[in-house]
Tab-separated table of C-alpha atoms and ligand atoms in Angstrom:
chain	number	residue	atom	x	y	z
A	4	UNK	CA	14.293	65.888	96.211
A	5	UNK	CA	15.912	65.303	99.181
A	6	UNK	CA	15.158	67.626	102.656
A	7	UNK	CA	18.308	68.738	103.554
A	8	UNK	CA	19.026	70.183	99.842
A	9	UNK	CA	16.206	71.402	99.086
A	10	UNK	CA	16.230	74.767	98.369
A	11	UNK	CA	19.429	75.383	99.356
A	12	UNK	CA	22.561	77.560	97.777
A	13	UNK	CA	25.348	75.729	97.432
A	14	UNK	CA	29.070	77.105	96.482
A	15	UNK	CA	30.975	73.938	94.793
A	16	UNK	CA	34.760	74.888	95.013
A	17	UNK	CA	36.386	71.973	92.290
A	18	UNK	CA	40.361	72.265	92.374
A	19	UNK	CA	43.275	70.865	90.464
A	20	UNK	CA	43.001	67.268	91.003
A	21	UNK	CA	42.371	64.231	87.979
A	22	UNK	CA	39.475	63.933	91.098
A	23	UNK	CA	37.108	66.424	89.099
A	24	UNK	CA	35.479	63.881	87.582
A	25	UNK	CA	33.734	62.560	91.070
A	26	UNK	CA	32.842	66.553	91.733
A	27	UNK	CA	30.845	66.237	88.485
A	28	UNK	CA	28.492	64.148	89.798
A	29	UNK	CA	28.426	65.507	93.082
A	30	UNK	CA	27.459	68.528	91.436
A	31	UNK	CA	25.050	66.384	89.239
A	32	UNK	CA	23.188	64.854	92.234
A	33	UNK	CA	23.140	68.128	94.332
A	34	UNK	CA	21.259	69.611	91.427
A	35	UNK	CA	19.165	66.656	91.769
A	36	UNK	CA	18.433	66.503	95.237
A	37	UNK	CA	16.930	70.279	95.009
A	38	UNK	CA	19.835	72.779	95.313
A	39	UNK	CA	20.952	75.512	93.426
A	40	UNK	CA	25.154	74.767	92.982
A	41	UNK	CA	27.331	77.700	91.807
A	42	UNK	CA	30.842	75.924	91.037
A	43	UNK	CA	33.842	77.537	90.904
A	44	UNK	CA	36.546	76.295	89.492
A	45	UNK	CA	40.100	77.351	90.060
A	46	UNK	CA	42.720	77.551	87.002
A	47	UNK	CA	43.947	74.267	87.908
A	48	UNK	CA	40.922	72.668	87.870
A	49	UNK	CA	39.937	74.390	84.593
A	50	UNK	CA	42.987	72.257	82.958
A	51	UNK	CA	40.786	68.599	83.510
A	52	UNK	CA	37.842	69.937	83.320
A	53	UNK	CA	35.836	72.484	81.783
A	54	UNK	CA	33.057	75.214	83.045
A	55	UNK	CA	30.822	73.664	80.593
A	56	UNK	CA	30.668	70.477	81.905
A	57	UNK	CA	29.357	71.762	85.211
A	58	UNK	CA	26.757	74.127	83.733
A	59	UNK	CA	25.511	70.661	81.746
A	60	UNK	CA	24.620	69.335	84.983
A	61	UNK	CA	24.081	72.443	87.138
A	62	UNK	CA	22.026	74.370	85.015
A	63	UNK	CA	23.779	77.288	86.545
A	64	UNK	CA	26.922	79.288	85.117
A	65	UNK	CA	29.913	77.749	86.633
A	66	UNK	CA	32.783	80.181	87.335
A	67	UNK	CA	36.621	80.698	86.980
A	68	UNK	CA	39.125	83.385	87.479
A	69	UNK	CA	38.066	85.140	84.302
A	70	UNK	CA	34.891	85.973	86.318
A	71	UNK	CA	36.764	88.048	89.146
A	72	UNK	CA	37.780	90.032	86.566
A	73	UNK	CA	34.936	90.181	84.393
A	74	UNK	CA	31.236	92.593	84.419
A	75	UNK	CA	30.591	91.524	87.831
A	76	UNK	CA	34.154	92.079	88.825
A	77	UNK	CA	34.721	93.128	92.568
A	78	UNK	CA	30.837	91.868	93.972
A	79	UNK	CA	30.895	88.465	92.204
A	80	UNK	CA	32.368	86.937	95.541
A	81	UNK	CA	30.835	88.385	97.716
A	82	UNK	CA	27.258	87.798	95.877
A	83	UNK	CA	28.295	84.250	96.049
A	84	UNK	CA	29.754	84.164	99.649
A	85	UNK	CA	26.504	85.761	100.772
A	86	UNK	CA	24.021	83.674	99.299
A	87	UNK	CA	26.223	80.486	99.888
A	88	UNK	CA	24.009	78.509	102.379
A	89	UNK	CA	26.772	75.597	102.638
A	90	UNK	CA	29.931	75.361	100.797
A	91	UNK	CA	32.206	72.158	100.081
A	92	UNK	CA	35.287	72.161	97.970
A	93	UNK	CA	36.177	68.768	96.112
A	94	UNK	CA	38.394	68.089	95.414
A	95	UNK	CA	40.608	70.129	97.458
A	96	UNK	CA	44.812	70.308	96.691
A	97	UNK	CA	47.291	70.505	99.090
A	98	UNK	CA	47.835	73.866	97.646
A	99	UNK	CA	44.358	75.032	98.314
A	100	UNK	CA	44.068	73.712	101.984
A	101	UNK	CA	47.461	75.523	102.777
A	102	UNK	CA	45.709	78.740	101.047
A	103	UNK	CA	42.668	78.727	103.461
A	104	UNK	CA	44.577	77.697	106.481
A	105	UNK	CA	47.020	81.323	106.111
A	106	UNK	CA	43.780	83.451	104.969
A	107	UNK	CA	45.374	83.630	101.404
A	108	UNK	CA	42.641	85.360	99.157
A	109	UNK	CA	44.590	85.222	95.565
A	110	UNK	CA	41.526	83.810	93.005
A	111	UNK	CA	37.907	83.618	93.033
A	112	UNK	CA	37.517	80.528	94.696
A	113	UNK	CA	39.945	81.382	97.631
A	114	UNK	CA	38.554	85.161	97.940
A	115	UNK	CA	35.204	83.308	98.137
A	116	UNK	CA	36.297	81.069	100.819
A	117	UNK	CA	37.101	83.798	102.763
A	118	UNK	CA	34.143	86.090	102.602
A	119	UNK	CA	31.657	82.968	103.670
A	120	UNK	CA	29.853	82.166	107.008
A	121	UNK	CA	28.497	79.331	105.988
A	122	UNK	CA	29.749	75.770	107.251
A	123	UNK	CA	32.630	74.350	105.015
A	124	UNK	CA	32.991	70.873	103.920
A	125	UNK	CA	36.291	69.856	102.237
A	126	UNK	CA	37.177	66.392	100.600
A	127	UNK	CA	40.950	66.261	99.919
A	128	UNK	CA	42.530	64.211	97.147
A	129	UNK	CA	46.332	64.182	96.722
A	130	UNK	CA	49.058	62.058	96.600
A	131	UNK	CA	50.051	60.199	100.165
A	132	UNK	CA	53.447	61.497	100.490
A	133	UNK	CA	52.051	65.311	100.119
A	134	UNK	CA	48.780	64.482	102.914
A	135	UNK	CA	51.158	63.023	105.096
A	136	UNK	CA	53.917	66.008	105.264
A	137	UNK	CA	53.225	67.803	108.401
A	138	UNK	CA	52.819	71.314	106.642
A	139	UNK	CA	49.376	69.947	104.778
A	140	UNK	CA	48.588	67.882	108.312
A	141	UNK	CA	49.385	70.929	110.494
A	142	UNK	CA	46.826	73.381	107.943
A	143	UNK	CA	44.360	70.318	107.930
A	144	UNK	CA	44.510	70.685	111.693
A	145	UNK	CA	44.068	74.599	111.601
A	146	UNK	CA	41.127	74.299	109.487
A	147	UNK	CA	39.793	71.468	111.889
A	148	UNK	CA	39.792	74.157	114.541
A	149	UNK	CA	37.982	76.644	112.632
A	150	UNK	CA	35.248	73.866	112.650
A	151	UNK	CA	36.104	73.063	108.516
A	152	UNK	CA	34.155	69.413	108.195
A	153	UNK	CA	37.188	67.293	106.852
A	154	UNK	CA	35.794	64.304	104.876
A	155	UNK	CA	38.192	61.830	103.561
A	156	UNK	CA	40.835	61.648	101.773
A	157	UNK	CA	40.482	57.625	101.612
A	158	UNK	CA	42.843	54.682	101.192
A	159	UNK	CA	43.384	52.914	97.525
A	160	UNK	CA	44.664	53.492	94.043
A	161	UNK	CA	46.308	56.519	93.647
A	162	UNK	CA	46.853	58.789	90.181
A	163	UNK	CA	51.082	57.780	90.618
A	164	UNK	CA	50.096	54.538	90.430
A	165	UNK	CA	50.744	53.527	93.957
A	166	UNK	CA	48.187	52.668	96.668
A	167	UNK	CA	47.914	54.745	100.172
A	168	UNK	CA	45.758	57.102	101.201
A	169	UNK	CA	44.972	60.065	99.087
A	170	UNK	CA	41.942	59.415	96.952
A	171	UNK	CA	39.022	61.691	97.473
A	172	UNK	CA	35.524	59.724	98.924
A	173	UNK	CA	32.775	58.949	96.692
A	174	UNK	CA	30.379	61.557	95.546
A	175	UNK	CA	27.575	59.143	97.367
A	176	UNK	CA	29.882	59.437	100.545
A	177	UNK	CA	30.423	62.913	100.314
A	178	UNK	CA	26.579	63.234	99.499
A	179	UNK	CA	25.996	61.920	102.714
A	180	UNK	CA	28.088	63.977	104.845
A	181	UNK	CA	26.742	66.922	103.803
A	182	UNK	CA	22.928	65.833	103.982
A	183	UNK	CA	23.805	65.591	107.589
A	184	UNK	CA	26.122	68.586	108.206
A	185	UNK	CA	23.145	70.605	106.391
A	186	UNK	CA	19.837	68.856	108.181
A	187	UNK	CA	21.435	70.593	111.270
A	188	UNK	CA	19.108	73.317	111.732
A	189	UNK	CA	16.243	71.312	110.757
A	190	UNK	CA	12.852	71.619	112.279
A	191	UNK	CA	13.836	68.307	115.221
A	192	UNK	CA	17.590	69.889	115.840
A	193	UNK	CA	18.694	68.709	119.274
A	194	UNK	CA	15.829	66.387	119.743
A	195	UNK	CA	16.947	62.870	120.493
A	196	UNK	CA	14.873	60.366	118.356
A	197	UNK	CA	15.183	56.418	118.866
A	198	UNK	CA	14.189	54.321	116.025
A	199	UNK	CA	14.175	50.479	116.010
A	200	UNK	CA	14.232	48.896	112.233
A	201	UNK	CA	14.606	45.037	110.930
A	202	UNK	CA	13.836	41.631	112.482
A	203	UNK	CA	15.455	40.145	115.928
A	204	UNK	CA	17.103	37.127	115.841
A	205	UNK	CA	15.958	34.234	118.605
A	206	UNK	CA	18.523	31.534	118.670
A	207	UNK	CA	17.601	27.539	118.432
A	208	UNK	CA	21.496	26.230	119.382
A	209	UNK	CA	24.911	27.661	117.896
A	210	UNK	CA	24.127	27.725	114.391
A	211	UNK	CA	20.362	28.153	114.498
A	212	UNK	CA	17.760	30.403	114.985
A	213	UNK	CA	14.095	31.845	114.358
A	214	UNK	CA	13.572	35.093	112.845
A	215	UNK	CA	11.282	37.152	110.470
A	216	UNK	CA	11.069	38.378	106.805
A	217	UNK	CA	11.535	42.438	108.054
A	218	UNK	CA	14.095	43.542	105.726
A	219	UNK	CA	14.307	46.560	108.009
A	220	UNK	CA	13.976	49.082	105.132
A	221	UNK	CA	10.954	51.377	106.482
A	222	UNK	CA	12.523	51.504	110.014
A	223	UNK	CA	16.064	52.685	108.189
A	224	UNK	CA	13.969	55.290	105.962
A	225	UNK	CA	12.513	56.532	109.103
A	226	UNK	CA	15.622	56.860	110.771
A	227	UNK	CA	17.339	59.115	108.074
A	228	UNK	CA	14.216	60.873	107.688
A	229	UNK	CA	15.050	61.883	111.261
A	230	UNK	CA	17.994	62.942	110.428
A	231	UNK	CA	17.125	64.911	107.157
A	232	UNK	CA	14.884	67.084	110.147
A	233	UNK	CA	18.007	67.460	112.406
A	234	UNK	CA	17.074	65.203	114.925
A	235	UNK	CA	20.250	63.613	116.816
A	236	UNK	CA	18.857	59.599	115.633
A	237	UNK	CA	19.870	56.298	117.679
A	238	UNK	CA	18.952	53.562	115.087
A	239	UNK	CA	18.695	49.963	117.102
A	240	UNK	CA	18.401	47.236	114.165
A	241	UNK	CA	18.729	43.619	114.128
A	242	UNK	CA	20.018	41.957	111.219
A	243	UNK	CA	20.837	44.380	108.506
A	244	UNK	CA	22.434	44.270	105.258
A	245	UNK	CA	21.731	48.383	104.692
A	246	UNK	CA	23.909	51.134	104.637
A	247	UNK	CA	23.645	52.828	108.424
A	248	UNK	CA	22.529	56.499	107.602
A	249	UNK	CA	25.275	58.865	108.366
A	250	UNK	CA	24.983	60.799	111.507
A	251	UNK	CA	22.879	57.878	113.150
A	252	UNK	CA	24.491	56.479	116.497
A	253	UNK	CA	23.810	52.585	115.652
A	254	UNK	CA	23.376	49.875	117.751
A	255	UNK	CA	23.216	46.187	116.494
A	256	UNK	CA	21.064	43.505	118.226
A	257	UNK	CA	20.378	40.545	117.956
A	258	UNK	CA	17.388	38.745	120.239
A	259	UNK	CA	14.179	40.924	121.533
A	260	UNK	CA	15.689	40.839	124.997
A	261	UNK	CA	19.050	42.617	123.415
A	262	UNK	CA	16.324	45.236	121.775
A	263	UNK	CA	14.764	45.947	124.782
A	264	UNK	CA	17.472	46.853	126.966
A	265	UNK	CA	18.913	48.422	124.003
A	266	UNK	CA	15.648	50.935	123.964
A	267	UNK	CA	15.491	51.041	127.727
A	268	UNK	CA	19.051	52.415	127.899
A	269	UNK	CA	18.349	55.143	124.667
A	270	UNK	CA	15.063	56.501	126.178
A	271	UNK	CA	15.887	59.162	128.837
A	272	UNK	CA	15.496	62.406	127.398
A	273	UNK	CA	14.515	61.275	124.071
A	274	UNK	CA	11.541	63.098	122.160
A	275	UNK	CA	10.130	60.090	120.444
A	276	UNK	CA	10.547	56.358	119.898
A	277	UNK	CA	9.362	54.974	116.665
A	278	UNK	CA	9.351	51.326	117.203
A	279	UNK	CA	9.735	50.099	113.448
A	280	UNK	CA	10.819	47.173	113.991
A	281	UNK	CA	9.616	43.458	113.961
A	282	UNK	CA	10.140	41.810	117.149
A	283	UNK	CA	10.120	38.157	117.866
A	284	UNK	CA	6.793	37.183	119.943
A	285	UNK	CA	8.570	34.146	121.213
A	286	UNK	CA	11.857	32.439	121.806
A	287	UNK	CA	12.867	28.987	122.166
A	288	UNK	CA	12.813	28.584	125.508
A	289	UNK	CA	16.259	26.806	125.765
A	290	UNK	CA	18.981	27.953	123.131
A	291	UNK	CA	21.314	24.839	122.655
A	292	UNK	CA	25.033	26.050	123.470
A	293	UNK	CA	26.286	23.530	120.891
A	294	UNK	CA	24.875	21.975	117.437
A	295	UNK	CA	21.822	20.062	118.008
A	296	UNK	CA	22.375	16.890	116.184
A	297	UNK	CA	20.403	14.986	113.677
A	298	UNK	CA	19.916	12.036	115.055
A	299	UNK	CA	19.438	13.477	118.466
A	300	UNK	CA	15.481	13.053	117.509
A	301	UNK	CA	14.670	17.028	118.512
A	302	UNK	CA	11.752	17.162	116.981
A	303	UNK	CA	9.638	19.739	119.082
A	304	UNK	CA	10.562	23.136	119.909
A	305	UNK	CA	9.727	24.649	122.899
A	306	UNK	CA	8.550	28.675	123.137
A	307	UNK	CA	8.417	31.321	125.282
A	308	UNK	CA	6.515	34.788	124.784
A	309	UNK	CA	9.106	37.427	124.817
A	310	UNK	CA	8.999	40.898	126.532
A	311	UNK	CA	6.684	43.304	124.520
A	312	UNK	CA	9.203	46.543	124.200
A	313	UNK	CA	6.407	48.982	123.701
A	314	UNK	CA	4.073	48.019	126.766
A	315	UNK	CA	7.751	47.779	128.849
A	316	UNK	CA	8.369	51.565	127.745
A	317	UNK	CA	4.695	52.882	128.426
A	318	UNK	CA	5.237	51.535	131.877
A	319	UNK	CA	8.830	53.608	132.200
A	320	UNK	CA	6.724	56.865	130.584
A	321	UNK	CA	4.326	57.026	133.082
A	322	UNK	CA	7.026	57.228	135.357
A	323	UNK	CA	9.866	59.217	133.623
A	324	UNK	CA	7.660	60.858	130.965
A	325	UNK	CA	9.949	59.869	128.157
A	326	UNK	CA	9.743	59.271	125.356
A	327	UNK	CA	7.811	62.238	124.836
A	328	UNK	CA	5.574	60.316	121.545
A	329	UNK	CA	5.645	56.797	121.069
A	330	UNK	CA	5.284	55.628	117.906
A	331	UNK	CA	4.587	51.803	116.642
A	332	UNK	CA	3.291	50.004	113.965
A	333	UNK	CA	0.952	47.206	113.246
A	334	UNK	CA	1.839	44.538	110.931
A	335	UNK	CA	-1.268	42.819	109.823
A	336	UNK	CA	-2.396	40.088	107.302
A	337	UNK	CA	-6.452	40.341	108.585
A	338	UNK	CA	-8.588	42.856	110.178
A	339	UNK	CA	-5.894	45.834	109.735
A	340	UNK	CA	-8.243	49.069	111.330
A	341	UNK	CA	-9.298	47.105	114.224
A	342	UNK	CA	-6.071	45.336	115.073
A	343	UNK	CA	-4.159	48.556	114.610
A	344	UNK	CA	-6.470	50.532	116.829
A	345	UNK	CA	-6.482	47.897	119.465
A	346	UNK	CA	-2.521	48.123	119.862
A	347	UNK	CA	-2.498	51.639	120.187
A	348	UNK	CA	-4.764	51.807	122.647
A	349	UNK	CA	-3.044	48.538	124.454
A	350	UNK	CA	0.331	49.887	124.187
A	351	UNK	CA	-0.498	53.576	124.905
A	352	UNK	CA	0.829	54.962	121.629
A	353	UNK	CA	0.609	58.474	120.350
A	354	UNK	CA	0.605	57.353	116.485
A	355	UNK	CA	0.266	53.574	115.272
A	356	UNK	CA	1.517	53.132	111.424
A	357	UNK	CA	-0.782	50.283	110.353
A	358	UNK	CA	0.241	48.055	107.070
A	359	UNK	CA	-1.438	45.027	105.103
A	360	UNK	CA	1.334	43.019	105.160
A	361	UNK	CA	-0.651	40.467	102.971
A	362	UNK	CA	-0.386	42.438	99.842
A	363	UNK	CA	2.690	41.909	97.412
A	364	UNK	CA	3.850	45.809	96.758
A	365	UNK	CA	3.457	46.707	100.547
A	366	UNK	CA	4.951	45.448	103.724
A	367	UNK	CA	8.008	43.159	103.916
A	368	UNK	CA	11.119	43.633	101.257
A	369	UNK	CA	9.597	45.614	98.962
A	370	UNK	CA	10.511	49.463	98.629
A	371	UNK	CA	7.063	50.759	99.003
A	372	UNK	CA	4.552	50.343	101.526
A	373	UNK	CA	0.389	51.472	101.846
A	374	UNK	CA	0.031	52.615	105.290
A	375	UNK	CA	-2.920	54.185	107.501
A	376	UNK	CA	-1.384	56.339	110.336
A	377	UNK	CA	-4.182	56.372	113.526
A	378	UNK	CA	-3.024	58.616	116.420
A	379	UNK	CA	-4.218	59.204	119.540
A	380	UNK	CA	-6.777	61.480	119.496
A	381	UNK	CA	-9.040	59.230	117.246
A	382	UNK	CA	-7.624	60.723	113.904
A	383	UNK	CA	-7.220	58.282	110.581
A	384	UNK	CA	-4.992	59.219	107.709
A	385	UNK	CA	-4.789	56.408	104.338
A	386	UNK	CA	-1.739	56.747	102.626
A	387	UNK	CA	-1.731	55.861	98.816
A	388	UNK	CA	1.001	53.403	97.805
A	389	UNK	CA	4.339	55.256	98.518
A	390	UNK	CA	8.130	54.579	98.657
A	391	UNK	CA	9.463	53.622	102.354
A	392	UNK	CA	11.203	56.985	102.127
A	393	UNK	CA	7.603	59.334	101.729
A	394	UNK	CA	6.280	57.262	103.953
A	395	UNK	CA	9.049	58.029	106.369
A	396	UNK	CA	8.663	61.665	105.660
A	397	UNK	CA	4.819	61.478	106.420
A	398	UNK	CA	5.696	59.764	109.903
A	399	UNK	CA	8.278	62.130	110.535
A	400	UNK	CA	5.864	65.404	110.053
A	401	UNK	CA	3.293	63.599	112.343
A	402	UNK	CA	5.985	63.133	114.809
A	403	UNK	CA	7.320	66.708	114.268
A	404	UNK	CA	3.313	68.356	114.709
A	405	UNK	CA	2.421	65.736	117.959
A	406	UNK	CA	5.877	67.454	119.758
A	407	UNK	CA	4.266	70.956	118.922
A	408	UNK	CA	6.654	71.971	116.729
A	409	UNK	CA	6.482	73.848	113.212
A	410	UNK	CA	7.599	72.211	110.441
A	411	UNK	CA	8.823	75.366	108.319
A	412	UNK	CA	10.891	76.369	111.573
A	413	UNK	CA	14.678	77.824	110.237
A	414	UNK	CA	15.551	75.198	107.972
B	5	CTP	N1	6.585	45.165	119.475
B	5	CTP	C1	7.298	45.343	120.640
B	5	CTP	N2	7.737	44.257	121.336
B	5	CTP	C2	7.440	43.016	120.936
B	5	CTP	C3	6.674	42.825	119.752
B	5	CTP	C4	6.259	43.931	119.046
B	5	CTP	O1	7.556	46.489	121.027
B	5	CTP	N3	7.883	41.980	121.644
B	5	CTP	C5	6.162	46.378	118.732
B	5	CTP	C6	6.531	46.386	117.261
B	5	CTP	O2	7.806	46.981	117.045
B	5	CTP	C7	5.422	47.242	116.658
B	5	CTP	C8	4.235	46.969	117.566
B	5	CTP	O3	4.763	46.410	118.764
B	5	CTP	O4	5.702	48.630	116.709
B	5	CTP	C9	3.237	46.002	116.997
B	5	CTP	O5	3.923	44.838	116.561
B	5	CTP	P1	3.122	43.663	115.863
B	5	CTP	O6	4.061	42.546	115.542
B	5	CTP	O7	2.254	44.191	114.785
B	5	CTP	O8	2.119	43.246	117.003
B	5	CTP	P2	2.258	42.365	118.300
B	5	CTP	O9	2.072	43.253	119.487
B	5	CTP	O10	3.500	41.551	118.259
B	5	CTP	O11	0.962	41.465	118.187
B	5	CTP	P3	0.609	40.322	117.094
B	5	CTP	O12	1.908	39.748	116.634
B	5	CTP	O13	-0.219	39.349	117.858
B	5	CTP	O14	-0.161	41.009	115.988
């Protein structure tokens, strides 16, 4: 299950494109994720692909143009418009866009189209030469303006044979755009959330440098489970080898100095920091501008302590109030209650996410983690061993109840 889906009615529109394949499993994971998909299929689409397919995976009937004129006749569209809570169409022609850029109404997908108030999502897929005339770019443009989320089409093998741009996105891709267009409304909508995630980066000379075993994994989770709740996320990470969630605003750093006045500049205004990630203590206290050579006999490196980011922004709250929460979290091979407790007390945090980072399935690289959360108020809540992500979700619903608001709110 995934947040944003969950629940929710969704109106597939598949097309006439040798793309139907990729709106199979779209359809496939959507089901998945927790939604109910009614797909419609236009005659074109019907030629590569059957209804049956679709209902394999849906679990729901899929429709064609044999519907509109079937027992259900003149309400079937509308029944589906109505209870459409988000609708996408992928792939979409040429023919198609042109169809809902002029209001044209002439099968059930198109008469559907135009009886919805949900937000649209479309993912074209057609040849280059037919994206690039100015008829399909001046519709494209139309339906921009009617506030039509345009995803795609991408760059790469075409079905002539030729490469250019054309190809519909990814299901995954696509997945992801519309787990953000539909966490909009979510429970943290217009609340600015700043999440830090991964390890900094201290550098030794030019080709050198210390740094830590944070794979930045929970911090990421976190992030997107922000967004899954609507919030408008800036993720600051240092190194990072993950996808960035879609719909973060991302910022890559590299020391603890670069984090700080990373977090110092995304702060105003913002509803919570969750400080996820793991922040060099100390730096060399010279970085070598060139490659420090063998036989130069360096033997002994030289620290400083580094800023501490959280005690820096407790210092700006008193002043500014914001953040509005503060979240961090304790990283701890010994003594995990009483270390944890002690930093959220020193660093004036509203919730401290304390984990053993001595044991093998929890902590650093792995995908699941076995957290306490302690908050504020003297409150302790054990977590059994979880995935990153339902930990996330857990941190996110504490964040969600300590800014007062409900969690079932529209959604
Ligand atoms: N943190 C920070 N700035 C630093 C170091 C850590 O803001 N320079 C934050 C981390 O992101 C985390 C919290 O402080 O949310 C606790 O980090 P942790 O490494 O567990 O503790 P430290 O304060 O660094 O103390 P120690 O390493 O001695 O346990």
């Amino acid at each position: 299950m995934i947040i944003p889906f969950q629940n929710k009615r969704i109106v597939l529109g598949v097309t006439g494109s040798i793309a139907v394949y990729k709106s199979v499993e779209l359809a496939s994971r959507l089901t998945q994720a927790g939604s109910l998909v009614d797909v419609i299929l236009t005659h074109s689409a019907s030629e590569f692909v059957t209804p049956l397919t679709f209902q394999s995976v849906t679990g729901q009937p899929a429709y064609t143009d044999n519907d509109l004129w079937g027992s259900q006749g003149h309400i079937l569209h509308i029944g589906l418009a109505k209870d459409a809570q988000q609708m996408v169409i992928a792939p979409i022609t040429a023919n198609t866009i042109a169809k809902l850029a002029h209001g044209l109404a002439d099968n059930l997908l198109t008469v559907t189209a135009l009886a919805a108030r949900c937000p649209i999502l479309i993912a074209p897929a057609m040849d280059g030469g037919m994206y690039a005339h100015p008829a399909t770019q001046a519709n494209l443009e139309t339906l921009k303006k009617r506030d039509a989320t345009i995803i795609g089409p991408a760059e790469g093998h075409l079905a002539s044979g030729m490469m250019g741009i054309g190809r519909m996105v990814e299901p995954g891709e696509l997945l992801g755009h519309l787990r953000y267009q539909m966490s909009r409304r979510g429970p943290l909508r217009k609340k600015k959330i700043v999440v830090t995630a991964g390890g900094t980066f201290e550098p030794i000379d030019l080709v050198r440098g210390m740094t830590n075993r944070s794979s930045g994994k929970q911090g990421f989770a976190i992030a997107q489970a922000a967004i899954d709740h609507g919030a408008d996320v800036i993720l600051i990470a240092g190194k990072n080898h993950l996808p960035i969630p879609i719909g973060a605003e991302y910022y890559q750093v590299n020391t603890a100095e670069e984090m700080l006045a990373a977090v110092l500049d995304a702060i105003p205004h913002a509803s919570a920091l969750v400080m996820a990630a793991a922040v060099a203590d100390f730096r060399p206290a010279i970085a070598a501008k060139e490659k420090i050579k063998k036989a130069s006999g360096f033997t002994t490196l030289s620290l400083e302590v580094t800023t501490d980011i959280l005690s820096a922004v407790a210092e700006l709250k008193s002043k500014s109030g914001f953040p509005e929460i503060t979240v961090g979290f304790a990283a701890e091979s010994q003594n995990l209650l009483e270390n944890a407790k002690q930093k959220l007390e020193a660093k004036k945090l509203d919730l401290i996410i304390a984990n053993d980072i001595s044991a093998s399935d929890a902590g650093f690289e792995v995908d699941t983690n076995r957290v306490f959360l302690l908050d504020a108020g003297g409150g302790k809540e054990e977590l059994p061993l979880m995935g990153k992500d339902e930990v996330a979700r857990f941190v996110l619903e504490r964040v969600i109840g300590l800014l007062g608001l409900a969690r079932s709110d529209v959604f």
